[in-house]
XYZ file of C-alpha atoms in Angstrom:
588
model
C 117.065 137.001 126.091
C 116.139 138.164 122.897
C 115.831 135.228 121.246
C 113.980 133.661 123.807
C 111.300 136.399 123.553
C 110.978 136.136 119.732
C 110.241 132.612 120.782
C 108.039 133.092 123.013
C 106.019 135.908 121.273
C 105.829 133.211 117.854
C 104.403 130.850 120.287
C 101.484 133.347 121.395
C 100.913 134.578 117.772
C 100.705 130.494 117.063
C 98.039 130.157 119.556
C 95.807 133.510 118.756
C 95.660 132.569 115.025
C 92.258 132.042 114.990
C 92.983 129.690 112.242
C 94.957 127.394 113.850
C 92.632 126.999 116.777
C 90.454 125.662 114.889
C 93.058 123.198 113.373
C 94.150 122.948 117.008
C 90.706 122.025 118.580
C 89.612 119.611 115.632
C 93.943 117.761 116.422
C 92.703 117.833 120.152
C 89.296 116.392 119.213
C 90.709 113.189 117.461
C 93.338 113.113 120.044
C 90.796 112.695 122.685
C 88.455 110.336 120.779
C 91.310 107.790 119.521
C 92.430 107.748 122.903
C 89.393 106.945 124.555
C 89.227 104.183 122.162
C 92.795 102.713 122.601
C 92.052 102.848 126.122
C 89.522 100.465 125.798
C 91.010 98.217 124.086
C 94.326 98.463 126.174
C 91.297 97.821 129.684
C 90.196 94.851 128.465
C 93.226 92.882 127.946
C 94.208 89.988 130.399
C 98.324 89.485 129.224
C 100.721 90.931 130.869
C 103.572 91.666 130.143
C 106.155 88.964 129.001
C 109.815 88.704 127.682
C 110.677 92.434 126.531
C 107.745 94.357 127.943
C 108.530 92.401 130.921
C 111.990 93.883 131.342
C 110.598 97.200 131.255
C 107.968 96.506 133.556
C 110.823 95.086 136.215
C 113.219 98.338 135.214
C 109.717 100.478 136.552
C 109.383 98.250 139.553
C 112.875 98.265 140.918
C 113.129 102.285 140.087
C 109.865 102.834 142.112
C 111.280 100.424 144.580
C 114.542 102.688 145.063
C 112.729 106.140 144.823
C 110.429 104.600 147.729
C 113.813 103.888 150.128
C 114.332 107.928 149.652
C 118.309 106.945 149.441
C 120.580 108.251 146.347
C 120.710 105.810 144.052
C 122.360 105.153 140.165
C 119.141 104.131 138.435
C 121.414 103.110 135.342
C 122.737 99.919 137.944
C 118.896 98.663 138.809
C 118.302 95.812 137.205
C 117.780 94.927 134.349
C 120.747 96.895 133.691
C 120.236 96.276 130.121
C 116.958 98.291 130.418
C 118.063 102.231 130.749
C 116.039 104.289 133.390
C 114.444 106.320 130.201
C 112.140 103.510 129.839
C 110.478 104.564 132.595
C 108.705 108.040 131.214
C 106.695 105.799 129.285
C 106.543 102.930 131.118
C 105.515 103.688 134.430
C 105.773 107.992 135.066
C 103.869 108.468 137.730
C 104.449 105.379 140.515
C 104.604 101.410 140.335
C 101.255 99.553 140.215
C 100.772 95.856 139.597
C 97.922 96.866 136.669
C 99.391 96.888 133.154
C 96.581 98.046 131.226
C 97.701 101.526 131.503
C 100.889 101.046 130.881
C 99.872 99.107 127.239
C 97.790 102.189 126.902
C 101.118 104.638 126.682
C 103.017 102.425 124.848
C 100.182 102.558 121.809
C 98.911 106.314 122.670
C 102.205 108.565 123.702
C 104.296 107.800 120.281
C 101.021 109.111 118.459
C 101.055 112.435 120.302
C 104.670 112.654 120.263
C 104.963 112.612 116.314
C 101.794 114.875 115.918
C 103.850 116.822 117.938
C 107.221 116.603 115.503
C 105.419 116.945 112.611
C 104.336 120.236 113.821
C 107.422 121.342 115.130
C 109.143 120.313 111.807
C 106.902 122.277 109.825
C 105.643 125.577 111.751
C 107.024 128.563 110.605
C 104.980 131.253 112.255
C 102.281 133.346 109.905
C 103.554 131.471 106.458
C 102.551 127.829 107.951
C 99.678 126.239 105.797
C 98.538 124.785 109.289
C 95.542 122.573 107.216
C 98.674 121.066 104.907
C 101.085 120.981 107.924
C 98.985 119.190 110.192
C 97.528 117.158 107.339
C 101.023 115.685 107.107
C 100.795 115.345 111.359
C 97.711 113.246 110.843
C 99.682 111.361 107.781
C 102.563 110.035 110.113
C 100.188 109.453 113.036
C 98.692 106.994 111.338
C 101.260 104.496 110.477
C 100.472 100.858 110.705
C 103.139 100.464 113.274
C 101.377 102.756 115.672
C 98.448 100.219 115.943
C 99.470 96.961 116.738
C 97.799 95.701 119.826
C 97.870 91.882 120.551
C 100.336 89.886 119.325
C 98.317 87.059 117.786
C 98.420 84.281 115.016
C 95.419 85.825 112.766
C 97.123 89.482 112.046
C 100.205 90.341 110.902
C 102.319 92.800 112.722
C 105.390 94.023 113.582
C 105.293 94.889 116.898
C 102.778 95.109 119.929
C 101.776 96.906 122.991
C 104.662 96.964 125.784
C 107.317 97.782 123.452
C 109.329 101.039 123.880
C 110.517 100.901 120.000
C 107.285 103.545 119.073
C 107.945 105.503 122.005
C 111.595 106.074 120.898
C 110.648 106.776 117.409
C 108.276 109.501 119.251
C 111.469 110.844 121.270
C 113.943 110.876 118.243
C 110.864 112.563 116.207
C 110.929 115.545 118.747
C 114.814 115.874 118.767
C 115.435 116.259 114.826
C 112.239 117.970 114.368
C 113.266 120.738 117.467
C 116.911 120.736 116.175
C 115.650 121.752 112.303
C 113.319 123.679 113.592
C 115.861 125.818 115.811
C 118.139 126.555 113.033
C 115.298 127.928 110.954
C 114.296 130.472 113.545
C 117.670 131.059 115.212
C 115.667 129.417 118.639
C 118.112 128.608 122.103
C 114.866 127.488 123.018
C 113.956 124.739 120.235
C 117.625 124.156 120.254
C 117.659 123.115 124.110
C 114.679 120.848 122.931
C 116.305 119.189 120.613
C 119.383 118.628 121.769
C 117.906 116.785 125.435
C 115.387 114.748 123.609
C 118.354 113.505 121.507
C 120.188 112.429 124.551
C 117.050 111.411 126.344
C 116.850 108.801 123.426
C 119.940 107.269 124.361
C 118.488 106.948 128.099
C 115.730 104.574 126.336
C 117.318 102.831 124.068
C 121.274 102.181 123.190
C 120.829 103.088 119.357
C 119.941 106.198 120.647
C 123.296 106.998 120.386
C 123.206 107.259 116.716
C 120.009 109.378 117.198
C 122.395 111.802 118.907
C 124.986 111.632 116.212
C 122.351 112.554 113.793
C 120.970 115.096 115.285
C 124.487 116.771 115.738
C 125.094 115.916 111.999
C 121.643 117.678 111.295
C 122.789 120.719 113.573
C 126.090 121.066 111.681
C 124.263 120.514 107.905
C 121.416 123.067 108.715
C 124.037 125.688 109.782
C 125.954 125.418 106.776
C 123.030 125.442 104.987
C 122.134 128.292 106.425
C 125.078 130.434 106.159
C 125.244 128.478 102.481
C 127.781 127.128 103.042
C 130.268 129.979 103.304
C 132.141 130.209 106.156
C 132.950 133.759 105.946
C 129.199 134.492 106.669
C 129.863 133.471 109.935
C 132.437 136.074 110.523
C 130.147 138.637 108.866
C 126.592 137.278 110.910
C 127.391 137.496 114.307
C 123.977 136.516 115.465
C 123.900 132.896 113.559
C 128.091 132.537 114.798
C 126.810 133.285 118.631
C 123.543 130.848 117.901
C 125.636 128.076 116.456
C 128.630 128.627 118.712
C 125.755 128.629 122.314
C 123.990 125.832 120.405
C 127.393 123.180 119.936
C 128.488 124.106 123.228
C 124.768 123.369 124.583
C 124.596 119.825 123.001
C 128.448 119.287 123.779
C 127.080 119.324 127.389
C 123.889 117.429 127.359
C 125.630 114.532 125.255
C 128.760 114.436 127.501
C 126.423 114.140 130.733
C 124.495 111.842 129.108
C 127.049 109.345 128.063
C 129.007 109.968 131.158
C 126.087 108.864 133.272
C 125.806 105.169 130.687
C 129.347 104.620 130.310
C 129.985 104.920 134.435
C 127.595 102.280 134.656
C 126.138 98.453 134.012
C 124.075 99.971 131.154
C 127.330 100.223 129.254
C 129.305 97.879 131.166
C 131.511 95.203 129.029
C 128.917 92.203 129.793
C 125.843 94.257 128.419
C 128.004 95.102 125.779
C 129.309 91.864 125.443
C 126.093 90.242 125.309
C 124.121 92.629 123.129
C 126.854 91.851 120.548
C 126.536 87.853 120.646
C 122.356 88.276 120.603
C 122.801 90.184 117.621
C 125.199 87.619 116.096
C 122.496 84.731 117.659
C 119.755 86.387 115.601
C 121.485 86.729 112.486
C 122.908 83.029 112.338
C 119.848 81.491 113.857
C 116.759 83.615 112.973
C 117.412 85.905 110.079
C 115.038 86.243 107.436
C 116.701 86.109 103.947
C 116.319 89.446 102.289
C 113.601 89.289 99.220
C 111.525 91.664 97.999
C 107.789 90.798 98.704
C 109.090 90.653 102.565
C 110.306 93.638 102.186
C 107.565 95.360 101.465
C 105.219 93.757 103.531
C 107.776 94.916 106.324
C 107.054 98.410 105.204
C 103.538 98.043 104.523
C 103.146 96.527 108.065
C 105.470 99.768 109.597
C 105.548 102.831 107.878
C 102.889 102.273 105.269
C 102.678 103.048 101.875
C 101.196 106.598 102.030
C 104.291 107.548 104.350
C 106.796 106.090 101.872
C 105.607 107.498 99.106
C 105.551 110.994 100.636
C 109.072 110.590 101.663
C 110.476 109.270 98.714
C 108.648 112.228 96.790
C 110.029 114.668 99.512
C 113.644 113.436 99.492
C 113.761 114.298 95.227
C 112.662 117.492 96.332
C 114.907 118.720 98.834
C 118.038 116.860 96.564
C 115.966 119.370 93.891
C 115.759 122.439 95.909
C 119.289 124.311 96.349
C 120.673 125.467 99.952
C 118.390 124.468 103.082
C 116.860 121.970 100.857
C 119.882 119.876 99.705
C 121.033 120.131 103.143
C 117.798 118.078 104.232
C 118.192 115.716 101.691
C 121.236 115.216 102.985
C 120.348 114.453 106.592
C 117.367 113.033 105.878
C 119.714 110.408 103.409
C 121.957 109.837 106.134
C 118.934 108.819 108.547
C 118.305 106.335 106.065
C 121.393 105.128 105.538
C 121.970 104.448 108.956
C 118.960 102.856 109.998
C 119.097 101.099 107.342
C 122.652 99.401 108.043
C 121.522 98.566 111.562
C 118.265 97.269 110.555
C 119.240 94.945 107.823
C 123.158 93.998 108.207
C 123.246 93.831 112.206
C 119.777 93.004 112.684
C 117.095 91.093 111.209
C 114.828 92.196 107.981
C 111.516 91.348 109.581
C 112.596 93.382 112.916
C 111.785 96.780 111.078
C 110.503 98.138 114.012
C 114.715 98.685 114.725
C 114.598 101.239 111.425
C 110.969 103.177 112.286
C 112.837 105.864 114.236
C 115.607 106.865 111.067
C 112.711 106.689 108.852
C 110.681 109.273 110.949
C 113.410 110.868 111.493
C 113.922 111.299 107.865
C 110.128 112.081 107.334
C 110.403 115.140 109.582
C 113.665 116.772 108.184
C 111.632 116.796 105.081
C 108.362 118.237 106.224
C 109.008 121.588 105.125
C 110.058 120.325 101.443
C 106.472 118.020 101.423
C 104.078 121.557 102.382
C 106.440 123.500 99.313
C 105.319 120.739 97.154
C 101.404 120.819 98.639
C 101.323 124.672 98.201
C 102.768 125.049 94.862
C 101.340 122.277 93.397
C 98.260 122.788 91.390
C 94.833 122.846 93.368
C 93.376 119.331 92.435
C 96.488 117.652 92.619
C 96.490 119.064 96.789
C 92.870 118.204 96.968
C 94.128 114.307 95.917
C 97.211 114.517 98.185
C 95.319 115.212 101.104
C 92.756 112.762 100.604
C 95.584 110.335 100.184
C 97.686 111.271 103.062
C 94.485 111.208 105.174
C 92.518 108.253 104.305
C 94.626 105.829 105.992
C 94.779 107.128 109.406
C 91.102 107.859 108.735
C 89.912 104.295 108.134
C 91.945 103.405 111.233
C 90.052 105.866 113.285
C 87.146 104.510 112.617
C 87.916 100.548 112.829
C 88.892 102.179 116.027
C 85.312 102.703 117.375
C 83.928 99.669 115.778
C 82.864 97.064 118.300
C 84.468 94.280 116.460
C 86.764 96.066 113.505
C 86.974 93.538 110.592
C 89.738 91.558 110.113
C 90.235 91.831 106.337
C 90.293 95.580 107.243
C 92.997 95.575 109.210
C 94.643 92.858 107.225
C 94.259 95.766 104.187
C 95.778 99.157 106.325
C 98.240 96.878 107.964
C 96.831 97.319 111.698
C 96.473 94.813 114.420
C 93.386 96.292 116.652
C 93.299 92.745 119.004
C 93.427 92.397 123.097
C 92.538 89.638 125.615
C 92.843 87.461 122.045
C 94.050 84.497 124.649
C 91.720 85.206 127.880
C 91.526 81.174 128.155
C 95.156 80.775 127.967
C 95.452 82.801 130.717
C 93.005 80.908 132.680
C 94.716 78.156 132.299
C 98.016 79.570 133.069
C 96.461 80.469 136.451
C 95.315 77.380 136.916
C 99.220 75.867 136.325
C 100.210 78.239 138.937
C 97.385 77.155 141.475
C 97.976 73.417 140.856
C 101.699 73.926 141.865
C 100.693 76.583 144.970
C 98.370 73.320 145.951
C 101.308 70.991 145.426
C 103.425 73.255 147.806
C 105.904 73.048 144.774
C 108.680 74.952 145.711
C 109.939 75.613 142.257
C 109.429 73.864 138.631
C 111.212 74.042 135.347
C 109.185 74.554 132.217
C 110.638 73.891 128.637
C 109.301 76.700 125.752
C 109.173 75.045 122.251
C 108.330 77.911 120.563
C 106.899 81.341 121.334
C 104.022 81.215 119.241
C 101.709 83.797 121.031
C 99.879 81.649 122.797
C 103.054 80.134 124.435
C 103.898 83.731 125.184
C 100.844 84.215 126.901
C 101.635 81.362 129.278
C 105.442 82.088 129.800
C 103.799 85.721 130.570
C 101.524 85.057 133.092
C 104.147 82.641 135.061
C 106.564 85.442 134.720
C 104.285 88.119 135.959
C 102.734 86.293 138.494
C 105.573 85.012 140.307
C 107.315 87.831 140.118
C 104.538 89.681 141.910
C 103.783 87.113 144.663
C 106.726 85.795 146.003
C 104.643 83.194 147.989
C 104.425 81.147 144.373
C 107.053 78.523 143.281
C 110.147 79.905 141.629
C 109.611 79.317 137.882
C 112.919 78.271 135.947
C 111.769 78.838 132.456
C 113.730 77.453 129.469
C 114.254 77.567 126.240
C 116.516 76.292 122.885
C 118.365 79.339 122.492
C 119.939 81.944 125.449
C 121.232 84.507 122.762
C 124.902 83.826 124.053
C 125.146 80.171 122.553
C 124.462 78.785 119.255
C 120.337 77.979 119.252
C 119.875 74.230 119.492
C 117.502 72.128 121.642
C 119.354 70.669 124.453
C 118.561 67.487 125.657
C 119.967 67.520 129.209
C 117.734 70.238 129.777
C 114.973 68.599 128.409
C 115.244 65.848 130.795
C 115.741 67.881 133.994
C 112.727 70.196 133.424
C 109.563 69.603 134.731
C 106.577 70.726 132.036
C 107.498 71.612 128.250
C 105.009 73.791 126.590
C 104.328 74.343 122.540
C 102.011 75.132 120.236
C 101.327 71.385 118.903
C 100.961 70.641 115.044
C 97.269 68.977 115.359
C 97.091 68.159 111.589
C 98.149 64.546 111.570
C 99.173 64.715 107.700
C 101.660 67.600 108.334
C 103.099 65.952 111.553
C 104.345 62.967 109.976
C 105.286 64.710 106.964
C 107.916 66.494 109.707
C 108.417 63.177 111.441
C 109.409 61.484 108.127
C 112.502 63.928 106.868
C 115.458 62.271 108.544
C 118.107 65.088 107.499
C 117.632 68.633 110.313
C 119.832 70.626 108.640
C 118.939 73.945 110.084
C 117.420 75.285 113.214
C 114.160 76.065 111.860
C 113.851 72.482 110.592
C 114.862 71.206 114.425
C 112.787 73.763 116.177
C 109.903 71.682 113.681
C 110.747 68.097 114.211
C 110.726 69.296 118.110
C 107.106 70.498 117.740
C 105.966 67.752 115.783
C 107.798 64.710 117.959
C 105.896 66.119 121.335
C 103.057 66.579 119.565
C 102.186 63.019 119.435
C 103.952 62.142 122.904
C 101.344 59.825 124.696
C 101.827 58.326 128.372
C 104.019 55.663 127.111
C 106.745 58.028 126.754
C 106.585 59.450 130.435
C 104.281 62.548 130.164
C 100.665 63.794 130.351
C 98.864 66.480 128.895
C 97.856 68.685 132.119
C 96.736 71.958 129.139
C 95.190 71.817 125.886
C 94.092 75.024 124.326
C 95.803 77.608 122.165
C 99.171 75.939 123.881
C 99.620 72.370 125.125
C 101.291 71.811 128.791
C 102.836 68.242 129.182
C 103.983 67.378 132.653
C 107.042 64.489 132.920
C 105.315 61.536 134.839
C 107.940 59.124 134.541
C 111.634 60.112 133.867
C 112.972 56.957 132.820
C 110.490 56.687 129.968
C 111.154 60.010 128.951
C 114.787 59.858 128.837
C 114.542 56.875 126.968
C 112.494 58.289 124.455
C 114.914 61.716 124.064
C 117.590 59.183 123.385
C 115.445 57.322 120.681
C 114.769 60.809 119.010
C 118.716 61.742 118.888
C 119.446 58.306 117.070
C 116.436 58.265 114.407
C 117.734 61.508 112.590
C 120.532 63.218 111.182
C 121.497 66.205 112.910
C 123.391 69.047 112.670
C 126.588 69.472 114.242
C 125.992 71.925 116.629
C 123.513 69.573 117.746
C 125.741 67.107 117.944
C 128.321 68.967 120.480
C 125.550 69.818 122.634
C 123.836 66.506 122.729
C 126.817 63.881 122.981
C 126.123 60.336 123.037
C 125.314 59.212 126.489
């Protein structure tokens, strides 16, 4: 009880510091205005949700679904059971609608206010907070790159885009560590409570949240040592910090246990999710992974974390390894956040999917908060003058590209942003039109081979997704593609020839096409995923199909079977393939 009220009665001096009102109001000000303008952006597009925003979209939908039968009900087991019921807090809080704009709208705006939110709880330390440094560094990581990337399109690089629940779990794990740091410093049940169910709340949205919990005990465990500095006997001597880190273990003991008890008792952790998480991973790093070199690398981190955030926690990190007690215990932790994301990013993952490490790094970031305002404060007074400007300018630039009607694109190209929506408004016209061709039909269901998923073919696997799933009265769409995640990627021809449409971004420059067509040797996927665009790209009537689409994607339809078969046959025998292609695709 006592604790509680010292927490409570820091939280009203907080908020009757006339100072920080001010900070406060001008924070709430930008909140509002940045919002307003993501909101706009996120109203106008027409995409909805495809592929992985999809799943969370159908995780919403079938949670709504079961809430609405007013039965008891395991919301781990709803499918997708890959997709854990956390999802939903961002996804779709308040009720199931078929409009998607406002759920784009969380997944760009809530991560924002959720790490304005860490950074403050990482750094506030009642009346000797510099609130104008502390929330300088707020605005700092609220304006990485990776928090505005609308649109995935072909002019803008990006990392990520709207729909995604990777920001939003960066957002959740920001709040845990921060709360958990935070609570040893004060000796808070409160901000220990915090932390500890945001850390297991990250594992209800994403698996690797389960790391996030084992750093966050980790961090617990370091910040206690470091407080008692490292000297056990301290705790025998301090019976306040024993009873706070004794309650606080046996708090988080609690909240984990339930936690995992409720994924491992279900499909979310069953032995096929599991099973099948581990071949897509081992899919992606045969098939798609991106050899490590430098000038990807830091692209990767320009496009995520951005240069400004980097450089303040690389700067931090020497500080706190610097400083002696609390400090090297945060360089430490924050180390260990690094180290970890870092091994799942780059040895089980995939070096362009950074978005997988953007949780450890803020993570990291906010351990060292308090180690980035010593440096501000002590430093001398035009060296703070330049940090702030520095620290500021990029999530000021982005602000304002925000309000611009049409923000230019060497702008964004420069801070790393992607401010695009309803890029492909008439490839979803003519996705519609697909669907109402085959509702006129009475086409009961249709098959439809993906090339590629350029983003314009994304757009039109969307919308047949969306839409079908939706109104039931539409054909059943059996979409396919050359890789499943569960099989070696390779285009197979047998289902080729039993689907219906194939879609692709074509390779319209006639020079590069036959430059494709020419090179007899496929040696790796990328090379056959290539020759595939190129060889339909120049696919005319006499080889069984028509062109029923032309825009940012091309739509063939199969008019004649035994024209197309013949010419799928005549493709196997002009090149030299590789042997997985060979297994898959035996002679006829």
């Amino acid at each position: 009880m006592k604790e509680n009220n010292r927490f409570l009665l820091g939280l009203f001096w907080e908020c009757s510091n006339w100072r920080l009102l001010l900070v406060v109001l001008a924070v709430f000000t930008w909140c509002l205005g940045v919002g307003w303008a993501i909101w706009s952006y996120a109203a106008a597009e027409v995409e909805p949700p495809g592929f992985d925003p999809f799943s969370y979209f159908a995780k919403a939908f079938y949670f709504w679904e079961a809430v609405g039968q007013r039965k008891l009900f395991n919301p781990f087991n709803l499918p997708p059971s890959s997709r854990p019921p956390g999802t939903v807090v961002m996804s779709y809080p308040f009720g199931m609608t078929s409009s998607f704009q406002s759920y784009y709208f969380r997944s760009i705006f809530l991560p924002i206010l959720l790490l304005l939110t860490a950074a403050y709880i990482a750094g506030a330390d009642g009346r000797k907070t510099p609130y104008g440094l502390l929330f300088t560094l707020a605005f700092a990581l609220a304006g990485m790159p990776a928090l505005y990337q609308f649109q995935a399109n072909e002019t803008l690089p990006a990392i990520g885009f709207w729909g995604l629940e990777d920001n939003f779990f960066a957002g959740i794990a920001g709040i845990a560590i921060a709360s958990t740091t935070r609570s040893v410093r004060t000796t808070s049940k409160a901000w220990a409570v915090v932390g500890a169910s945001s850390a297991a709340l990250s594992f209800l949205i994403k698996p690797t949240g389960l790391m996030v919990m084992g750093l966050v005990a980790i961090t617990w465990g370091m910040f206690i040592a470091g407080r008692i500095e490292w000297n056990p006997v301290r705790l025998v001597r301090e019976p306040e910090v024993r009873r706070f880190a004794l309650w606080g273990t046996v708090l988080g003991l609690m909240m984990y246990c339930i936690a995992l008890a409720a994924a491992f008792s279900s499909a979310y952790f069953s032995p096929e999710n599991m099973s099948y998480a581990s071949s897509a991973l081992a899919v992606l790093r045969k098939d798609f992974a991106t050899s490590i070199q430098l000038n990807v690398l830091l692209e990767v981190l320009r496009l995520s974390f951005g240069y400004v955030v980097l450089s303040g926690l690389a700067i931090a990190l020497i500080t706190a390894t610097i400083i002696r007690g609390g400090g090297r215990a945060a360089a430490v932790c924050a180390s260990l956040c690094l180290v970890a994301g870092c091994w799942f990013w780059i040895l089980q993952a995939d070096l362009v999917q950074i978005r997988y490490f953007l949780p450890f790094g803020v993570m990291a970031f906010l351990i060292l908060v308090p180690q980035l305002l010593y440096l501000l404060q002590r430093g001398p007074a035009f060296v703070r003058v330049i940090s702030v400007i520095l620290l500021l300018l990029p999530t000021a630039m982005v602000s304002v590209l925000l309000f611009l009607p049409h923000p230019p694109l060497v702008m964004q190209r420069s801070l790393g942003v992607n401010l695009s929506s309803a890029v492909y408004r008439e490839e979803v016209q003519q996705s519609e039109a697909f669907l109402s061709i085959l509702r006129h039909r009475q086409a009961k269901a249709a098959a439809v081979y993906l090339l590629d998923l350029s983003p314009p073919v994304r757009n039109f696997a969307a919308v047949l997704v969306y839409e079908t799933f939706l109104d039931k009265s539409l054909p059943r769409i059996n979409i396919l593609l050359s890789w499943d995640w569960q099989r070696p990627s390779v285009f197979r021809l047998k289902d080729l020839s039993n689907t219906h449409y194939v879609a692709f971004k074509p390779i319209r420059d006639v020079a590069a096409r036959e430059a494709i067509l020419q090179s007899v040797d496929i040696a790796t996927y990328a090379t056959e995923t290539q020759l595939m665009l190129a060889w339909f790209s120049q696919l005319t009537s006499k080889e069984g199909v028509s062109v029923i689409a032309d825009v940012g994607f091309r739509l063939l339809e199969i008019t004649n079977q035994a024209l197309f078969d013949g010419a799928l046959q005549k493709l196997r025998r002009a090149y030299n393939w590789r042997e997985v292609f060979l297994v898959a695709n035996p002679e006829p």
